[in-house]
mmCIF file of C-alpha atoms in Angstrom:
data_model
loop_
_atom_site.group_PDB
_atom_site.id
_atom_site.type_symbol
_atom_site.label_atom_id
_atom_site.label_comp_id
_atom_site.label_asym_id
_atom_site.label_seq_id
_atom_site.Cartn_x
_atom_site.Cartn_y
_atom_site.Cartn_z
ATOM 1 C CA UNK A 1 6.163 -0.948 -4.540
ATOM 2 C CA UNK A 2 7.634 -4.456 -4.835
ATOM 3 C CA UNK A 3 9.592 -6.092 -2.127
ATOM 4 C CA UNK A 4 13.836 -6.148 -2.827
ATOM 5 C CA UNK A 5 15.185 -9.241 -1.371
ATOM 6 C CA UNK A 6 18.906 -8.401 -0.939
ATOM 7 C CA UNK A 7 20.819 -11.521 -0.771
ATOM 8 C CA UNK A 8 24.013 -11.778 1.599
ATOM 9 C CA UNK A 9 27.193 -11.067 -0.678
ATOM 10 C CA UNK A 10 29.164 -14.470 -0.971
ATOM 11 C CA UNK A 11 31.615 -15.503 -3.849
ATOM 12 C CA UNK A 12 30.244 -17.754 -6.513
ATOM 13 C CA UNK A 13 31.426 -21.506 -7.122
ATOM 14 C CA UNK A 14 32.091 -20.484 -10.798
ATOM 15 C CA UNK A 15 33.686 -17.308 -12.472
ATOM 16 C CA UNK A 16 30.853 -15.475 -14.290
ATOM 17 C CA UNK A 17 31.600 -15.317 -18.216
ATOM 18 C CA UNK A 18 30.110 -15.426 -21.834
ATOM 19 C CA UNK A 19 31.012 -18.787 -21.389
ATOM 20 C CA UNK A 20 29.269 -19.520 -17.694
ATOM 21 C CA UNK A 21 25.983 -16.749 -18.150
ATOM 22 C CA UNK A 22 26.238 -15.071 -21.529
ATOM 23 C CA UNK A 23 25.637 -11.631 -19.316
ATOM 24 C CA UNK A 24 28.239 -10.719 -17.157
ATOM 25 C CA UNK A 25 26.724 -7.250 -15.841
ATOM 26 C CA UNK A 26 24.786 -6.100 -14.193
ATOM 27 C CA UNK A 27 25.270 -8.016 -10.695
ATOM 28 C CA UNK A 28 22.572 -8.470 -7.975
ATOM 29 C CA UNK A 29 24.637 -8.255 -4.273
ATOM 30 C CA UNK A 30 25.082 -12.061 -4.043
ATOM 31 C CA UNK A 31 27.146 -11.712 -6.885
ATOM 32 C CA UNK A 32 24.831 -13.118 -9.357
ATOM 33 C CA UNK A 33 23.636 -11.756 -12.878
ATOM 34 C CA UNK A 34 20.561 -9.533 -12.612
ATOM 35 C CA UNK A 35 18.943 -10.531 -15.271
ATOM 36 C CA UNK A 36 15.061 -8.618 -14.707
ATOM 37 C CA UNK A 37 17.523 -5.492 -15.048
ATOM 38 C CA UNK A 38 19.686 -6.557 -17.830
ATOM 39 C CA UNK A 39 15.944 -7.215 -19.874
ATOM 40 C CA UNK A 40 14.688 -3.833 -19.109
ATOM 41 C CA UNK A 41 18.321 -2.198 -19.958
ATOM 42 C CA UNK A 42 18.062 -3.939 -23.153
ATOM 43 C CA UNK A 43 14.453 -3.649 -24.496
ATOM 44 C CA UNK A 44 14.148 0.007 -22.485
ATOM 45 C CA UNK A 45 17.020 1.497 -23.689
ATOM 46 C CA UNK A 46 16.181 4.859 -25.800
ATOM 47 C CA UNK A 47 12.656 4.412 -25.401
ATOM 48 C CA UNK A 48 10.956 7.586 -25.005
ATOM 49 C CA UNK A 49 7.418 7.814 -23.199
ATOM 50 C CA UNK A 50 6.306 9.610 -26.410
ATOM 51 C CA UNK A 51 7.060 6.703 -28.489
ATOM 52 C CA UNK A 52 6.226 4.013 -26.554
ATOM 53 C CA UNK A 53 2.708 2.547 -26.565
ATOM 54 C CA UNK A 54 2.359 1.447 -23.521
ATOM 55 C CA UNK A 55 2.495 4.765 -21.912
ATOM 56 C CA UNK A 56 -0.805 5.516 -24.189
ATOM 57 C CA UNK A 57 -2.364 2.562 -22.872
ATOM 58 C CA UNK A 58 -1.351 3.359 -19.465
ATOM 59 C CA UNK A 59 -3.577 6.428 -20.135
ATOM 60 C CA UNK A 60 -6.516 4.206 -20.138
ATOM 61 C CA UNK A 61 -5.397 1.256 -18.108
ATOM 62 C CA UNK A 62 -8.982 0.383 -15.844
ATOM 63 C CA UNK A 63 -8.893 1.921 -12.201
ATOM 64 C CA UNK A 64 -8.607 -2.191 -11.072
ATOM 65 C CA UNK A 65 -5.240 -2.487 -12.869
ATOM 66 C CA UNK A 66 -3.576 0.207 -10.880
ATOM 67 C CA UNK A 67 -4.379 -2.017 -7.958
ATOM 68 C CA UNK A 68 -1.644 -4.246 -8.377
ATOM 69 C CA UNK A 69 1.722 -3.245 -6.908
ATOM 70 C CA UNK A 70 3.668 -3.711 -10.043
ATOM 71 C CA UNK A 71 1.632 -1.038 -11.963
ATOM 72 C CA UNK A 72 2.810 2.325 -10.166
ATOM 73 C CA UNK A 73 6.767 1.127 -10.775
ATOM 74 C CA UNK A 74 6.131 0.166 -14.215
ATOM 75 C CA UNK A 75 4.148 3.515 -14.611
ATOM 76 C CA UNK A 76 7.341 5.417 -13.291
ATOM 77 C CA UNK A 77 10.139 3.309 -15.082
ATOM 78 C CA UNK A 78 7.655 4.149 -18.475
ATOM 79 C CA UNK A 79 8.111 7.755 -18.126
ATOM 80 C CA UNK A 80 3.702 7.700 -17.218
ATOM 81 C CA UNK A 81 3.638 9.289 -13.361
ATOM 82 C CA UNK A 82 7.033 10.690 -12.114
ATOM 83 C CA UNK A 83 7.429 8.901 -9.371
ATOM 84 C CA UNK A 84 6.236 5.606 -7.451
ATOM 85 C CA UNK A 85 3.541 8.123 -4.624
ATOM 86 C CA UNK A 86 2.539 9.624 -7.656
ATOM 87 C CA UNK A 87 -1.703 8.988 -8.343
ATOM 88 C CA UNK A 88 -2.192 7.973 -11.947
ATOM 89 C CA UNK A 89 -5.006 9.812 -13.527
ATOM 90 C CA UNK A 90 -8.068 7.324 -14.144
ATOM 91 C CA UNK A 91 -10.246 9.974 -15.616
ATOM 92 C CA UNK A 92 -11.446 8.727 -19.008
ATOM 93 C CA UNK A 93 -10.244 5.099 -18.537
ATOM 94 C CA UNK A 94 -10.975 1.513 -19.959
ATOM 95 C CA UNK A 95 -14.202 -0.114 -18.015
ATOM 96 C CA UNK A 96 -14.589 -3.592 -17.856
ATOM 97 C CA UNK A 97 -17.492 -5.152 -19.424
ATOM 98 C CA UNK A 98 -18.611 -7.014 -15.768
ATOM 99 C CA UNK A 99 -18.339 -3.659 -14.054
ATOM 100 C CA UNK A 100 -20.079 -1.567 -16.339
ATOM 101 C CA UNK A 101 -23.391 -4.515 -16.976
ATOM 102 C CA UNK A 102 -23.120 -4.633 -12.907
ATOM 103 C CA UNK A 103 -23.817 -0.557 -12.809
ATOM 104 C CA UNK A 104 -26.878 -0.724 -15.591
ATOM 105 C CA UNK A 105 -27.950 -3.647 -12.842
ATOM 106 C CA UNK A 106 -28.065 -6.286 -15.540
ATOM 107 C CA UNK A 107 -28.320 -9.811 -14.268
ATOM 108 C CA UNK A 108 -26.185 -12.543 -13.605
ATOM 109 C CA UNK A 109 -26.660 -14.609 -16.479
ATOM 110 C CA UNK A 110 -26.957 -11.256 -18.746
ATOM 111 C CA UNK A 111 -23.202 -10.689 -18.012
ATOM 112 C CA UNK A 112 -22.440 -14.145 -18.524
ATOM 113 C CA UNK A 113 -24.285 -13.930 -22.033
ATOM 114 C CA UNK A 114 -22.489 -10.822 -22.722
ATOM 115 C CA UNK A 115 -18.833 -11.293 -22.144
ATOM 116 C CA UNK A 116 -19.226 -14.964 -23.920
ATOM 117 C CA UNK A 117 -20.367 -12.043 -27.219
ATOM 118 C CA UNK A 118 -17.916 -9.977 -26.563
ATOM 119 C CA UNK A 119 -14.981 -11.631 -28.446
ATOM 120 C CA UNK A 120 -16.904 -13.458 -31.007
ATOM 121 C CA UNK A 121 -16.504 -12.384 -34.743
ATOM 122 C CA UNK A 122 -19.965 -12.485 -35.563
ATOM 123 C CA UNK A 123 -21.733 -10.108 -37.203
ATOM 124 C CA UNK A 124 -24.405 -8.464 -34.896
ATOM 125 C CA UNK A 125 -26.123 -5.401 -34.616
ATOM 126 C CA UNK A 126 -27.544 -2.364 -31.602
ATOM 127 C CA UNK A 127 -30.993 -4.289 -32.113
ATOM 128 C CA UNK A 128 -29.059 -7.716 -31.523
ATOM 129 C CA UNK A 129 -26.841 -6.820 -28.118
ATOM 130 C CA UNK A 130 -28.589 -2.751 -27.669
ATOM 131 C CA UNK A 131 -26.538 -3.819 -23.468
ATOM 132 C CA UNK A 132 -23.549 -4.042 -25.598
ATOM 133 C CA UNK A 133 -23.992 -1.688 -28.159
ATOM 134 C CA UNK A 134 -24.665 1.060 -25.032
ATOM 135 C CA UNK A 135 -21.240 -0.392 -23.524
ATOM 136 C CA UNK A 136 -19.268 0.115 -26.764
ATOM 137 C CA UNK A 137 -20.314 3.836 -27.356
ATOM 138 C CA UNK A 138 -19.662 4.573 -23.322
ATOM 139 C CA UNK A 139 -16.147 3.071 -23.978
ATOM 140 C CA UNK A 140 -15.495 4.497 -27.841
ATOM 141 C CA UNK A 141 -12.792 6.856 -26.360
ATOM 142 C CA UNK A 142 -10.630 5.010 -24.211
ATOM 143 C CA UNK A 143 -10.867 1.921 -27.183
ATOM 144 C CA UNK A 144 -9.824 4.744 -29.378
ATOM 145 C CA UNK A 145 -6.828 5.359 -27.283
ATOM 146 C CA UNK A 146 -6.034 1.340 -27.547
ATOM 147 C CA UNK A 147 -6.042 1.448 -30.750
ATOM 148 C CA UNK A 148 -3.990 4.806 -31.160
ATOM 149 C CA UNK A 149 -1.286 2.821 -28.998
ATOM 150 C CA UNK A 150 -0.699 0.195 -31.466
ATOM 151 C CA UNK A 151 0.554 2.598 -33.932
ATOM 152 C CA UNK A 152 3.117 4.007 -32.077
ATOM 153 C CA UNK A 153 6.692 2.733 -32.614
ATOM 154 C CA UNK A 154 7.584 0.728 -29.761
ATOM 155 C CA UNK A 155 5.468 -1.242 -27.280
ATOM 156 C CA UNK A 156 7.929 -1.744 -23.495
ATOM 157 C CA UNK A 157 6.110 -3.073 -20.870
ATOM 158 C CA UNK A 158 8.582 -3.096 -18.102
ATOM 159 C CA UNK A 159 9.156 -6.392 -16.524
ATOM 160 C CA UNK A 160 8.996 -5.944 -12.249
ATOM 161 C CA UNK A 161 9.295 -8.822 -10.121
ATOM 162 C CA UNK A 162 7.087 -9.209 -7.098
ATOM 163 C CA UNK A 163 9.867 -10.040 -5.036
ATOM 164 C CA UNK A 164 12.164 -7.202 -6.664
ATOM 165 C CA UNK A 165 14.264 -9.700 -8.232
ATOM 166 C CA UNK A 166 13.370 -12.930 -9.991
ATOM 167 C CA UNK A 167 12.561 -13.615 -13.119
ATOM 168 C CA UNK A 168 9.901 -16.176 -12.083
ATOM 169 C CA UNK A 169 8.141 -13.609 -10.102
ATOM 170 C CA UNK A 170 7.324 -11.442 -13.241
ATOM 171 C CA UNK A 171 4.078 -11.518 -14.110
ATOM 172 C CA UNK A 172 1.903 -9.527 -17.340
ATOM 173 C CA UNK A 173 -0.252 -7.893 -15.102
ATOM 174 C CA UNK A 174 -2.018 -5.737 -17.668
ATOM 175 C CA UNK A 175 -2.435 -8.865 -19.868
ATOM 176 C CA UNK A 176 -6.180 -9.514 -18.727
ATOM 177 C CA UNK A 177 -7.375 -5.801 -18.899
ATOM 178 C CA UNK A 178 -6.053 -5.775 -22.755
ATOM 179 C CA UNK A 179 -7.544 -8.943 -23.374
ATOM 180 C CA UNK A 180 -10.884 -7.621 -22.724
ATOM 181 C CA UNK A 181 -9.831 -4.100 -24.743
ATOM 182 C CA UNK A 182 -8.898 -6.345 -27.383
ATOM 183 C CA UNK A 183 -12.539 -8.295 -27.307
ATOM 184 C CA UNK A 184 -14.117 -5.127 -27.229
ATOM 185 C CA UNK A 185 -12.565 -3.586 -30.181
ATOM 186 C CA UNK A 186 -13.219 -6.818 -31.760
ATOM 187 C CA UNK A 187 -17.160 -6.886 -30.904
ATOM 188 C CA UNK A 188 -16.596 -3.157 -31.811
ATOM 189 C CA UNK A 189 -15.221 -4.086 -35.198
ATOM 190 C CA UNK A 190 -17.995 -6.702 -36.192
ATOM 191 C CA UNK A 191 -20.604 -4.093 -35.430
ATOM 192 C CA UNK A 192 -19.019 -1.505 -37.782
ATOM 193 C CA UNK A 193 -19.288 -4.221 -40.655
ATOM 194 C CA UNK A 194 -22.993 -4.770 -39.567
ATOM 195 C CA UNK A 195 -23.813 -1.324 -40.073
ATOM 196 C CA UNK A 196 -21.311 -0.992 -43.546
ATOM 197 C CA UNK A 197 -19.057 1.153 -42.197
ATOM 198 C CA UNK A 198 -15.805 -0.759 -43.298
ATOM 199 C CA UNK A 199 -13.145 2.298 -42.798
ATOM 200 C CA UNK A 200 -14.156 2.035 -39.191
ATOM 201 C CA UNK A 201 -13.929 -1.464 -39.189
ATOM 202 C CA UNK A 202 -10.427 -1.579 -40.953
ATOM 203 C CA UNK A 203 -8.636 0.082 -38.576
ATOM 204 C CA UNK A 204 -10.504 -1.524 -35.157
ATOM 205 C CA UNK A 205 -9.368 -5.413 -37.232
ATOM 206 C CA UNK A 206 -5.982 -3.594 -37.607
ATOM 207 C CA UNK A 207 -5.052 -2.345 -34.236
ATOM 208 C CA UNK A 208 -6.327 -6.399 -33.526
ATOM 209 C CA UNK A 209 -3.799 -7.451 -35.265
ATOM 210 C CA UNK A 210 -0.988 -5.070 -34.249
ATOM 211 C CA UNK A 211 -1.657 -6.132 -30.457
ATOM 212 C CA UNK A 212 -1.473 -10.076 -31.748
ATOM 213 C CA UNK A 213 -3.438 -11.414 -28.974
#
């Protein structure tokens, strides 16, 4: 779990007011606003891990993700594992493209060819990219789940600082892995148009849109 820096308590040069802050409450030790907990009060409040969608896409998250140490306490403060020693289940998640080329021992500049594909909205076909094609089917579940996730009715990310504490510490760390979820349904899309199957590709160009990146 993250580091909490507690500062030494000491009075502020200024009285803390809608006119001095805008938040008054709550306070970190030092006397100061705590404003990484004020955001999450605000933007968690009420949400419930069956309407969020993040908790879906927790579901899937790739086993690398769960390597950083702000992913178990956002897991727990989601509602996803029930506490910060708890294992999140990886079975049936997200692979990334580069790990899953690497296992079918495809070469370097293969993967390099690949992932450049991956988010372009190009038509193609199995006979054009069959590497691809083969990685697309592997991952149609867990892209399923993505895409599942955007309908839901909220979308709270908690925001944890590496140091515990400040702002500027706070970093999207499942930003990259959804990127590449969000290439793939793309790719995923543009072969569904290929082959005429436009329901398909509706809702994949949908769930695009809903995730705005």
């Amino acid at each position: 779990p993250p580091v909490v820096i507690n500062a030494p308590t000491k009075h502020l040069p200024f009285t803390l007011s809608p006119d001095t802050t805008i938040l008054t409450k709550p306070l970190n030790p030092d006397g100061t606003v705590d404003y990484l907990q004020a955001l999450n009060q605000k933007y968690g409040a009420g949400v419930k891990p069956r309407e969020n969608g993040f908790v879906v896409w927790e579901s899937v998250a790739p086993t690398e993700y769960w390597k950083n140490p702000a992913a178990r306490p956002m897991a727990w403060m989601t509602g996803y594992i029930k506490d910060q020693n708890t294992a999140p289940k990886t079975t049936g998640s997200f692979q990334l493209l580069r790990d899953y080329l690497q296992q079918m021992k495809a070469s370097d500049a293969q993967i390099e060819k690949l992932e450049d594909w991956e988010g372009s909205t190009e038509l193609w076909s199995a006979t054009d990219q069959p590497l691809l094609a083969k990685y697309l089917q592997t991952q149609g579940p867990a892209l399923d789940r993505v895409a599942a996730a955007t309908k839901k009715q909220k979308w709270w990310p908690p925001l944890v600082a590496t140091d515990g504490r400040l702002l500027e510490t706070v970093h999207p760390t499942w930003f990259p892995a959804l990127r590449e979820q969000v290439n793939s349904l793309t790719a995923r899309a543009m072969l569904e148009a290929r082959s005429g199957d436009m329901n398909a590709y509706t809702q994949d160009v949908l769930a695009v849109e809903r995730l705005a990146l």
